[in-house]
Short mmCIF file of C-alpha atoms and ligand atoms in Angstrom, two decimals:
data_model
loop_
_atom_site.label_atom_id
_atom_site.label_comp_id
_atom_site.label_asym_id
_atom_site.label_seq_id
_atom_site.Cartn_x
_atom_site.Cartn_y
_atom_site.Cartn_z
CA MET A 1 -148.91 21.67 -93.06
CA SER A 2 -145.33 21.01 -94.22
CA ASN A 3 -141.97 22.48 -93.23
CA ILE A 4 -140.34 23.84 -96.38
CA LEU A 5 -136.74 25.06 -96.72
CA ILE A 6 -136.12 27.46 -99.61
CA THR A 7 -132.44 27.94 -100.49
CA GLY A 8 -131.90 31.34 -102.10
CA GLY A 9 -135.25 32.12 -100.49
CA ALA A 10 -134.48 35.80 -99.86
CA GLY A 11 -134.17 36.38 -103.63
CA PHE A 12 -136.78 37.56 -106.10
CA ILE A 13 -138.51 34.25 -106.82
CA GLY A 14 -137.89 32.87 -103.34
CA ARG A 15 -139.83 35.65 -101.61
CA HIS A 16 -142.84 35.10 -103.87
CA VAL A 17 -142.75 31.33 -103.36
CA ALA A 18 -142.42 31.85 -99.60
CA ARG A 19 -145.46 34.13 -99.51
CA ALA A 20 -147.53 31.61 -101.46
CA LEU A 21 -146.49 28.76 -99.12
CA LEU A 22 -147.23 30.80 -95.99
CA ALA A 23 -150.64 31.73 -97.41
CA ARG A 24 -151.58 28.07 -97.65
CA GLY A 25 -150.38 27.36 -94.11
CA ASP A 26 -146.92 25.83 -94.59
CA LYS A 27 -143.97 26.68 -92.34
CA VAL A 28 -141.15 28.31 -94.32
CA ARG A 29 -137.44 28.65 -93.60
CA LEU A 30 -135.27 30.66 -96.00
CA TYR A 31 -131.58 29.85 -96.34
CA ASP A 32 -129.67 32.59 -98.15
CA ALA A 33 -126.20 34.17 -98.24
CA LEU A 34 -127.74 37.57 -99.12
CA ILE A 35 -125.09 38.16 -101.79
CA ALA A 36 -124.27 41.84 -102.37
CA GLN A 37 -124.98 41.88 -106.12
CA VAL A 38 -128.62 41.00 -105.43
CA HIS A 39 -129.18 42.53 -102.01
CA SER A 40 -127.29 45.84 -102.09
CA GLY A 41 -130.28 47.76 -103.45
CA ALA A 42 -133.56 48.33 -101.67
CA ALA A 43 -134.75 44.75 -102.18
CA ASP A 44 -138.03 43.67 -100.60
CA ALA A 45 -137.66 42.16 -97.14
CA PRO A 46 -138.36 38.44 -96.65
CA PRO A 47 -142.05 37.91 -95.90
CA ASN A 48 -143.34 38.09 -92.33
CA GLY A 49 -143.73 34.65 -90.89
CA ALA A 50 -140.77 33.10 -92.72
CA GLU A 51 -137.64 32.28 -90.76
CA LEU A 52 -134.40 33.52 -92.35
CA VAL A 53 -131.12 31.66 -91.85
CA VAL A 54 -128.19 33.57 -93.33
CA GLY A 55 -125.57 31.20 -94.70
CA ASP A 56 -123.73 30.13 -97.81
CA ILE A 57 -125.05 27.06 -99.59
CA ARG A 58 -121.51 25.64 -99.43
CA ASP A 59 -121.40 25.87 -95.61
CA ALA A 60 -122.27 22.23 -94.85
CA ALA A 61 -122.54 22.60 -91.08
CA ARG A 62 -124.88 25.59 -91.21
CA LEU A 63 -126.96 23.99 -93.93
CA ARG A 64 -127.36 20.79 -91.93
CA GLU A 65 -128.71 22.83 -89.00
CA ALA A 66 -131.14 24.59 -91.34
CA LEU A 67 -132.38 21.22 -92.66
CA ALA A 68 -133.50 20.05 -89.19
CA GLY A 69 -137.22 19.23 -89.23
CA VAL A 70 -137.65 20.06 -92.91
CA ASP A 71 -140.06 17.95 -95.05
CA LYS A 72 -139.32 19.34 -98.53
CA VAL A 73 -136.69 21.61 -100.12
CA ILE A 74 -136.99 24.20 -102.89
CA HIS A 75 -133.48 24.86 -104.22
CA LEU A 76 -133.15 28.33 -105.72
CA ALA A 77 -129.75 29.49 -104.42
CA ALA A 78 -127.62 30.42 -107.40
CA GLU A 79 -125.52 33.07 -109.05
CA VAL A 80 -127.77 34.28 -111.87
CA GLY A 81 -126.47 35.91 -115.06
CA VAL A 82 -125.48 34.51 -118.44
CA GLY A 83 -123.02 37.24 -119.50
CA GLN A 84 -121.28 37.51 -116.12
CA SER A 85 -120.90 33.74 -115.88
CA MET A 86 -118.55 33.87 -118.86
CA TYR A 87 -115.88 35.68 -116.83
CA ALA A 88 -116.82 34.99 -113.16
CA ILE A 89 -116.43 31.27 -113.88
CA ASP A 90 -115.20 30.03 -110.52
CA ARG A 91 -117.87 32.06 -108.72
CA TYR A 92 -120.71 30.56 -110.81
CA VAL A 93 -119.48 26.99 -110.76
CA GLY A 94 -118.70 27.27 -107.04
CA ALA A 95 -122.05 28.63 -105.88
CA ASN A 96 -124.24 26.73 -108.33
CA ASP A 97 -122.61 23.34 -108.71
CA LEU A 98 -120.49 22.86 -105.61
CA GLY A 99 -123.39 24.50 -103.73
CA THR A 100 -125.85 21.93 -105.07
CA ALA A 101 -123.39 19.13 -104.30
CA VAL A 102 -123.08 20.30 -100.67
CA LEU A 103 -126.88 20.48 -100.35
CA LEU A 104 -127.34 16.98 -101.76
CA GLN A 105 -124.52 15.61 -99.61
CA ALA A 106 -126.30 17.00 -96.54
CA LEU A 107 -129.57 15.46 -97.73
CA THR A 108 -128.02 12.00 -97.94
CA SER A 109 -127.87 12.01 -94.12
CA THR A 110 -130.97 14.19 -93.51
CA PRO A 111 -133.32 13.07 -96.31
CA VAL A 112 -136.49 14.95 -97.21
CA ALA A 113 -139.54 13.75 -99.12
CA ARG A 114 -139.02 15.94 -102.19
CA VAL A 115 -136.59 18.49 -103.67
CA VAL A 116 -137.73 20.95 -106.34
CA VAL A 117 -134.82 22.62 -108.14
CA ALA A 118 -134.91 25.76 -110.29
CA SER A 119 -133.41 24.96 -113.66
CA SER A 120 -133.43 27.37 -116.59
CA MET A 121 -134.43 27.78 -120.22
CA SER A 122 -130.80 28.71 -120.80
CA ILE A 123 -129.93 24.99 -120.90
CA TYR A 124 -131.61 24.67 -124.31
CA GLY A 125 -129.30 27.18 -125.94
CA GLU A 126 -131.21 28.06 -129.07
CA GLY A 127 -134.83 27.01 -128.83
CA LEU A 128 -136.39 24.55 -131.24
CA TYR A 129 -136.58 25.49 -134.93
CA ARG A 130 -138.47 24.04 -137.88
CA ASP A 131 -137.19 23.79 -141.43
CA ALA A 132 -139.17 24.69 -144.57
CA GLU A 133 -140.90 21.26 -144.47
CA GLY A 134 -141.87 21.74 -140.80
CA ARG A 135 -139.34 19.19 -139.52
CA PRO A 136 -137.85 19.94 -136.06
CA VAL A 137 -134.23 21.16 -136.03
CA GLU A 138 -132.45 20.92 -132.68
CA GLU A 139 -128.82 21.62 -133.50
CA VAL A 140 -128.07 25.06 -134.93
CA SER A 141 -125.02 27.29 -134.92
CA ARG A 142 -124.95 31.08 -134.62
CA GLU A 143 -121.46 31.32 -136.08
CA GLY A 144 -122.47 33.61 -138.96
CA ALA A 145 -124.44 36.01 -136.73
CA ARG A 146 -123.67 39.65 -137.54
CA PRO A 147 -125.56 42.90 -138.16
CA GLY A 148 -128.30 42.27 -140.73
CA HIS A 149 -127.87 38.50 -140.32
CA TRP A 150 -128.89 37.77 -136.75
CA ASP A 151 -131.52 35.15 -137.66
CA LEU A 152 -130.75 31.59 -138.72
CA PRO A 153 -131.34 31.28 -142.46
CA ASP A 154 -134.27 29.12 -143.68
CA LEU A 155 -135.39 28.20 -140.17
CA THR A 156 -138.49 29.25 -138.21
CA PRO A 157 -138.40 29.40 -134.41
CA ALA A 158 -140.92 27.09 -132.69
CA PRO A 159 -142.08 26.46 -129.09
CA THR A 160 -139.41 24.48 -127.24
CA PRO A 161 -140.49 21.26 -125.45
CA GLU A 162 -138.59 19.60 -122.60
CA SER A 163 -137.44 16.90 -125.01
CA LYS A 164 -135.24 19.33 -126.95
CA ARG A 165 -131.58 18.39 -126.63
CA PRO A 166 -129.71 20.78 -124.29
CA ASN A 167 -127.06 22.98 -125.85
CA LEU A 168 -124.99 24.43 -123.05
CA ALA A 169 -123.75 27.66 -124.58
CA SER A 170 -122.69 29.53 -121.41
CA VAL A 171 -121.12 28.76 -118.04
CA TYR A 172 -124.44 29.69 -116.42
CA ALA A 173 -126.33 27.20 -118.61
CA LEU A 174 -123.80 24.48 -117.77
CA THR A 175 -124.15 25.13 -114.05
CA LYS A 176 -127.96 25.08 -114.23
CA PHE A 177 -127.92 21.79 -116.11
CA VAL A 178 -125.55 20.30 -113.53
CA GLN A 179 -127.85 21.53 -110.73
CA GLU A 180 -130.81 19.86 -112.44
CA ARG A 181 -129.10 16.55 -113.22
CA LEU A 182 -127.31 16.25 -109.84
CA THR A 183 -130.60 16.81 -108.03
CA LEU A 184 -132.56 14.30 -110.13
CA SER A 185 -129.93 11.56 -109.98
CA VAL A 186 -128.81 11.88 -106.34
CA CYS A 187 -132.40 12.13 -105.04
CA ALA A 188 -133.44 9.04 -107.01
CA ALA A 189 -130.51 7.10 -105.58
CA TYR A 190 -131.45 8.00 -101.97
CA GLY A 191 -135.20 7.45 -102.16
CA MET A 192 -136.11 11.15 -102.35
CA GLU A 193 -138.38 12.57 -105.02
CA ALA A 194 -137.03 15.37 -107.23
CA VAL A 195 -138.58 17.76 -109.73
CA ALA A 196 -136.82 20.34 -111.93
CA LEU A 197 -138.57 23.45 -113.22
CA ARG A 198 -136.96 25.03 -116.26
CA LEU A 199 -137.93 28.65 -115.76
CA PHE A 200 -138.15 31.04 -118.70
CA ASN A 201 -137.84 34.86 -118.26
CA VAL A 202 -139.43 35.55 -114.88
CA TYR A 203 -140.60 39.11 -114.18
CA GLY A 204 -142.59 40.94 -111.53
CA PRO A 205 -142.35 43.18 -108.48
CA GLY A 206 -139.30 42.61 -106.30
CA GLN A 207 -136.78 41.90 -109.07
CA ALA A 208 -133.31 43.11 -108.08
CA LEU A 209 -133.14 46.42 -109.94
CA SER A 210 -129.49 47.09 -109.28
CA ASN A 211 -128.20 43.77 -110.62
CA PRO A 212 -127.24 44.55 -114.23
CA TYR A 213 -126.55 40.92 -115.10
CA THR A 214 -129.99 39.35 -115.06
CA GLY A 215 -133.68 40.08 -115.53
CA VAL A 216 -134.04 42.04 -118.75
CA LEU A 217 -137.19 43.88 -117.62
CA ALA A 218 -135.50 44.99 -114.37
CA ILE A 219 -132.42 46.11 -116.32
CA PHE A 220 -134.53 48.11 -118.77
CA ALA A 221 -136.57 49.58 -115.90
CA SER A 222 -133.38 50.70 -114.11
CA ARG A 223 -132.27 52.48 -117.28
CA LEU A 224 -135.64 54.17 -117.76
CA LEU A 225 -135.86 55.19 -114.06
CA ASN A 226 -132.53 56.95 -114.64
CA GLY A 227 -133.77 58.62 -117.86
CA ARG A 228 -131.56 56.46 -120.10
CA PRO A 229 -132.50 54.26 -123.08
CA PRO A 230 -132.65 50.48 -122.58
CA LEU A 231 -129.60 48.84 -124.19
CA VAL A 232 -130.84 46.17 -126.59
CA PHE A 233 -128.37 43.65 -128.04
CA GLU A 234 -128.48 42.68 -131.75
CA ASP A 235 -131.53 44.16 -133.54
CA GLY A 236 -133.95 43.55 -130.69
CA LEU A 237 -135.98 41.00 -132.65
CA GLN A 238 -134.82 38.04 -130.56
CA GLN A 239 -137.83 36.28 -129.02
CA ARG A 240 -138.31 35.27 -125.39
CA ASP A 241 -141.06 34.04 -123.09
CA PHE A 242 -141.91 36.27 -120.10
CA VAL A 243 -143.71 34.60 -117.22
CA HIS A 244 -145.04 36.41 -114.17
CA VAL A 245 -143.45 35.55 -110.85
CA SER A 246 -146.81 34.73 -109.23
CA ASP A 247 -147.40 32.09 -111.91
CA VAL A 248 -143.91 30.74 -111.23
CA ALA A 249 -144.68 30.59 -107.50
CA ALA A 250 -147.85 28.61 -108.25
CA ALA A 251 -145.76 26.20 -110.36
CA PHE A 252 -143.38 25.59 -107.43
CA LEU A 253 -146.31 24.81 -105.13
CA ALA A 254 -147.73 22.35 -107.65
CA ALA A 255 -144.29 20.77 -108.15
CA LEU A 256 -143.94 20.21 -104.39
CA ASP A 257 -147.13 18.13 -104.31
CA ALA A 258 -148.12 16.58 -107.67
CA PRO A 259 -147.46 12.81 -107.28
CA GLN A 260 -146.71 12.24 -110.98
CA ALA A 261 -144.11 15.05 -111.02
CA ALA A 262 -141.48 12.95 -109.23
CA GLY A 263 -138.40 12.59 -111.43
CA GLN A 264 -139.73 14.98 -114.08
CA VAL A 265 -138.60 18.26 -115.66
CA TYR A 266 -141.08 20.95 -116.68
CA ASN A 267 -140.91 24.14 -118.71
CA ILE A 268 -142.43 27.04 -116.81
CA GLY A 269 -143.18 29.93 -119.13
CA SER A 270 -146.20 31.86 -120.35
CA GLY A 271 -146.31 29.93 -123.61
CA GLU A 272 -146.24 33.30 -125.43
CA ARG A 273 -143.38 34.82 -127.38
CA ARG A 274 -142.30 38.48 -127.42
CA THR A 275 -139.43 40.38 -129.00
CA ILE A 276 -137.02 42.18 -126.70
CA LEU A 277 -137.52 45.38 -128.72
CA ASP A 278 -141.27 45.22 -128.21
CA VAL A 279 -140.77 44.63 -124.49
CA ALA A 280 -138.41 47.65 -124.23
CA ARG A 281 -140.87 49.92 -126.04
CA THR A 282 -143.93 48.68 -124.12
CA LEU A 283 -142.13 49.16 -120.80
CA ALA A 284 -141.11 52.74 -121.74
CA GLN A 285 -144.75 53.50 -122.55
CA ALA A 286 -146.01 51.90 -119.36
CA MET A 287 -143.46 53.95 -117.37
CA ALA A 288 -144.69 57.12 -119.14
CA ARG A 289 -141.33 57.56 -120.89
CA PRO A 290 -142.38 56.79 -124.51
CA GLU A 291 -139.84 59.36 -125.78
CA ILE A 292 -136.93 57.16 -124.59
CA ALA A 293 -136.36 54.83 -127.54
CA PRO A 294 -134.29 51.68 -126.93
CA GLU A 295 -130.66 51.85 -128.08
CA LEU A 296 -129.80 48.96 -130.41
CA THR A 297 -126.21 47.84 -129.87
CA GLU A 298 -126.17 45.65 -133.03
CA LYS A 299 -123.74 43.49 -131.06
CA CYS A 300 -124.03 39.93 -129.83
CA ARG A 301 -122.88 38.67 -126.41
CA ALA A 302 -120.88 35.44 -126.16
CA GLY A 303 -123.24 32.60 -125.22
CA ASP A 304 -126.38 34.59 -126.06
CA ILE A 305 -129.20 32.94 -127.96
CA ARG A 306 -131.50 34.29 -130.63
CA HIS A 307 -134.89 32.72 -129.90
CA CYS A 308 -136.30 30.56 -127.14
CA PHE A 309 -139.89 30.35 -125.90
CA ALA A 310 -141.66 27.60 -124.05
CA ASP A 311 -143.94 24.74 -124.97
CA ILE A 312 -145.74 24.43 -121.61
CA SER A 313 -148.12 21.60 -122.48
CA LYS A 314 -146.39 19.09 -120.16
CA ALA A 315 -146.66 21.41 -117.11
CA LYS A 316 -150.28 22.12 -118.00
CA ALA A 317 -151.16 18.44 -118.24
CA GLU A 318 -149.19 17.10 -115.26
CA LEU A 319 -148.91 20.02 -112.81
CA GLY A 320 -152.21 21.69 -113.69
CA PHE A 321 -150.07 24.76 -114.45
CA THR A 322 -152.01 27.65 -116.01
CA PRO A 323 -150.29 31.01 -116.46
CA ARG A 324 -152.87 33.52 -115.22
CA VAL A 325 -151.19 36.93 -115.51
CA GLU A 326 -151.54 38.67 -118.88
CA PHE A 327 -148.32 40.43 -119.88
CA SER A 328 -150.02 43.86 -119.99
CA ASP A 329 -151.45 43.41 -116.48
CA GLY A 330 -148.13 42.11 -115.14
CA LEU A 331 -146.31 45.06 -116.66
CA ALA A 332 -148.79 47.55 -115.15
CA GLU A 333 -148.26 45.96 -111.72
CA LEU A 334 -144.46 46.08 -112.20
CA VAL A 335 -144.65 49.77 -113.12
CA ASP A 336 -146.74 50.50 -110.00
CA TRP A 337 -144.07 48.83 -107.89
CA LEU A 338 -141.30 50.69 -109.76
CA ARG A 339 -142.82 54.07 -108.79
CA ALA A 340 -141.64 53.54 -105.23
CA GLN A 341 -138.15 52.32 -106.25
CA SER A 342 -134.86 53.97 -107.06
CA ALA A 343 -132.26 52.01 -108.96
CA VAL A 344 -128.56 52.24 -109.60
CA ASP A 345 -128.16 51.75 -113.33
CA GLY A 346 -125.22 49.39 -113.84
CA ALA A 347 -125.97 48.37 -117.44
CA GLU A 348 -123.13 50.41 -119.05
CA GLU A 349 -120.62 49.04 -116.57
CA ALA A 350 -121.85 45.49 -117.20
CA ARG A 351 -121.46 46.01 -120.95
CA ARG A 352 -117.92 47.39 -120.46
CA GLU A 353 -117.02 44.32 -118.36
CA LEU A 354 -118.07 42.07 -121.24
CA GLU A 355 -116.38 44.20 -123.93
CA ALA A 356 -113.11 44.37 -121.98
CA ARG A 357 -112.97 40.57 -122.12
CA GLY A 358 -113.91 40.29 -125.79
CA LEU A 359 -117.28 38.75 -124.92
CA VAL A 360 -119.30 41.08 -127.15
CA ALA A 361 -118.89 40.99 -130.94
N1 NAD B 401 -135.31 35.14 -112.66
C1 NAD B 401 -135.33 34.39 -113.77
O1 NAD B 401 -135.78 34.84 -114.85
C2 NAD B 401 -134.86 32.96 -113.73
C3 NAD B 401 -134.93 32.21 -114.92
C4 NAD B 401 -134.47 30.89 -114.91
C5 NAD B 401 -134.00 30.33 -113.74
N2 NAD B 401 -133.93 31.08 -112.61
C6 NAD B 401 -133.40 30.45 -111.40
O2 NAD B 401 -134.29 30.69 -110.31
C7 NAD B 401 -133.54 30.80 -109.10
C8 NAD B 401 -133.92 32.08 -108.37
O3 NAD B 401 -133.62 33.18 -109.22
P1 NAD B 401 -133.99 34.68 -108.82
O4 NAD B 401 -134.40 35.38 -110.06
O5 NAD B 401 -134.88 34.70 -107.64
O6 NAD B 401 -132.55 35.23 -108.45
P2 NAD B 401 -132.06 36.09 -107.20
O7 NAD B 401 -130.65 36.47 -107.49
O8 NAD B 401 -133.05 37.15 -106.87
O9 NAD B 401 -132.09 35.00 -106.02
C9 NAD B 401 -131.05 34.09 -105.80
C10 NAD B 401 -130.77 34.08 -104.32
O10 NAD B 401 -129.72 33.13 -104.08
C11 NAD B 401 -128.86 33.69 -103.10
N3 NAD B 401 -127.52 33.09 -103.26
C12 NAD B 401 -126.64 33.27 -104.27
N4 NAD B 401 -125.52 32.58 -104.04
C13 NAD B 401 -125.69 31.93 -102.85
C14 NAD B 401 -124.88 31.08 -102.08
N5 NAD B 401 -123.63 30.76 -102.46
N6 NAD B 401 -125.39 30.58 -100.92
C15 NAD B 401 -126.66 30.91 -100.52
N7 NAD B 401 -127.46 31.75 -101.20
C16 NAD B 401 -126.98 32.26 -102.36
C17 NAD B 401 -128.84 35.17 -103.37
O11 NAD B 401 -128.46 35.94 -102.22
C18 NAD B 401 -130.29 35.43 -103.79
O12 NAD B 401 -131.07 35.85 -102.69
C19 NAD B 401 -132.07 30.69 -109.48
O13 NAD B 401 -131.66 29.35 -109.28
C20 NAD B 401 -132.06 31.00 -110.96
O14 NAD B 401 -130.99 30.38 -111.63
C21 NAD B 401 -134.34 32.39 -112.58
#
């Protein structure tokens, strides 16, 4: 039995990880500021059996208290949202990067055996492409993107491995990369093990429905629950990788323990690609609202990417990671959970915030 501290543990992924740890007999402490954007709706309560310490990740004194007796840390606390990060810059850099710095500073005097940090697929920018001869292409520009020309000419999207060069196209991506690198380098210097999981699009019951800045399935579900069409940027044919939150929780448990994971980064996705348009339509059908067709904005958000989906072979080989939840089953479970939820639909307001700042073209 280990004592595990989960920062951001009252959030969507944190609650699932906590439940999985408790089920295998670990002791779990959650450290979370319960920020209003995530916790103002009817979010699920932290799981029974987990201790909750309410505090900001930048509050060094409170954090040090919460670290007492802890063996390993899972660091999830973060402001989460690509579009919003482009105008709430100080808020994102403060919580994500200064927050990680304060955590690591505290760990230098109260070391733990291992830290697992949540990184993000957003650090890749565009995923890997291949040219007509099948050669990998890592550096691409979306400068010419416009209606009818959203795709990159002469290039085919391909599964993205961890070795792909990062392309930090948004403030959020930058902050996630800093979280990842700070954790790996500081832990190595102080004799602690560190692992970074680059999560792709995580979905499942318990996603914050009233946060219009992150979680495309939750955003679409909030629209549909309110009888409105999902707002789909560009032409909807951008491809992503949706991974179920229970598979992500299993990946965190493996990353806490696997000896060879120390110092490594892993993609955690389903390994399958889907278009956003297909996801919007499938969700409307699953929610018994097939008559609500998605609304295509034919506009592109600043910092947004066209295609990115995971090559998960490294996590399979080294963590024993196997995504178990089929998308159709995961969606059915999400829809079951949604039946008991109400959601404030903030998607229009979120779009207006971006447009007012010239961040949609
Ligand atoms: N959900 C996804 O698809 C996804 C994809 C890639 C990476 N991630 C990463 O996974 C982690 C968890 O994401 P999530 O989807 O559960 O998000 P979430 O918003 O549900 O959870 C984040 C939690 O962090 C807390 N938090 C925010 N700022 C804080 C601060 N200053 N101090 C203390 N706590 C604070 C929030 O209250 C919230 O409970 C994040 O680091 C996120 O960047 C998520």
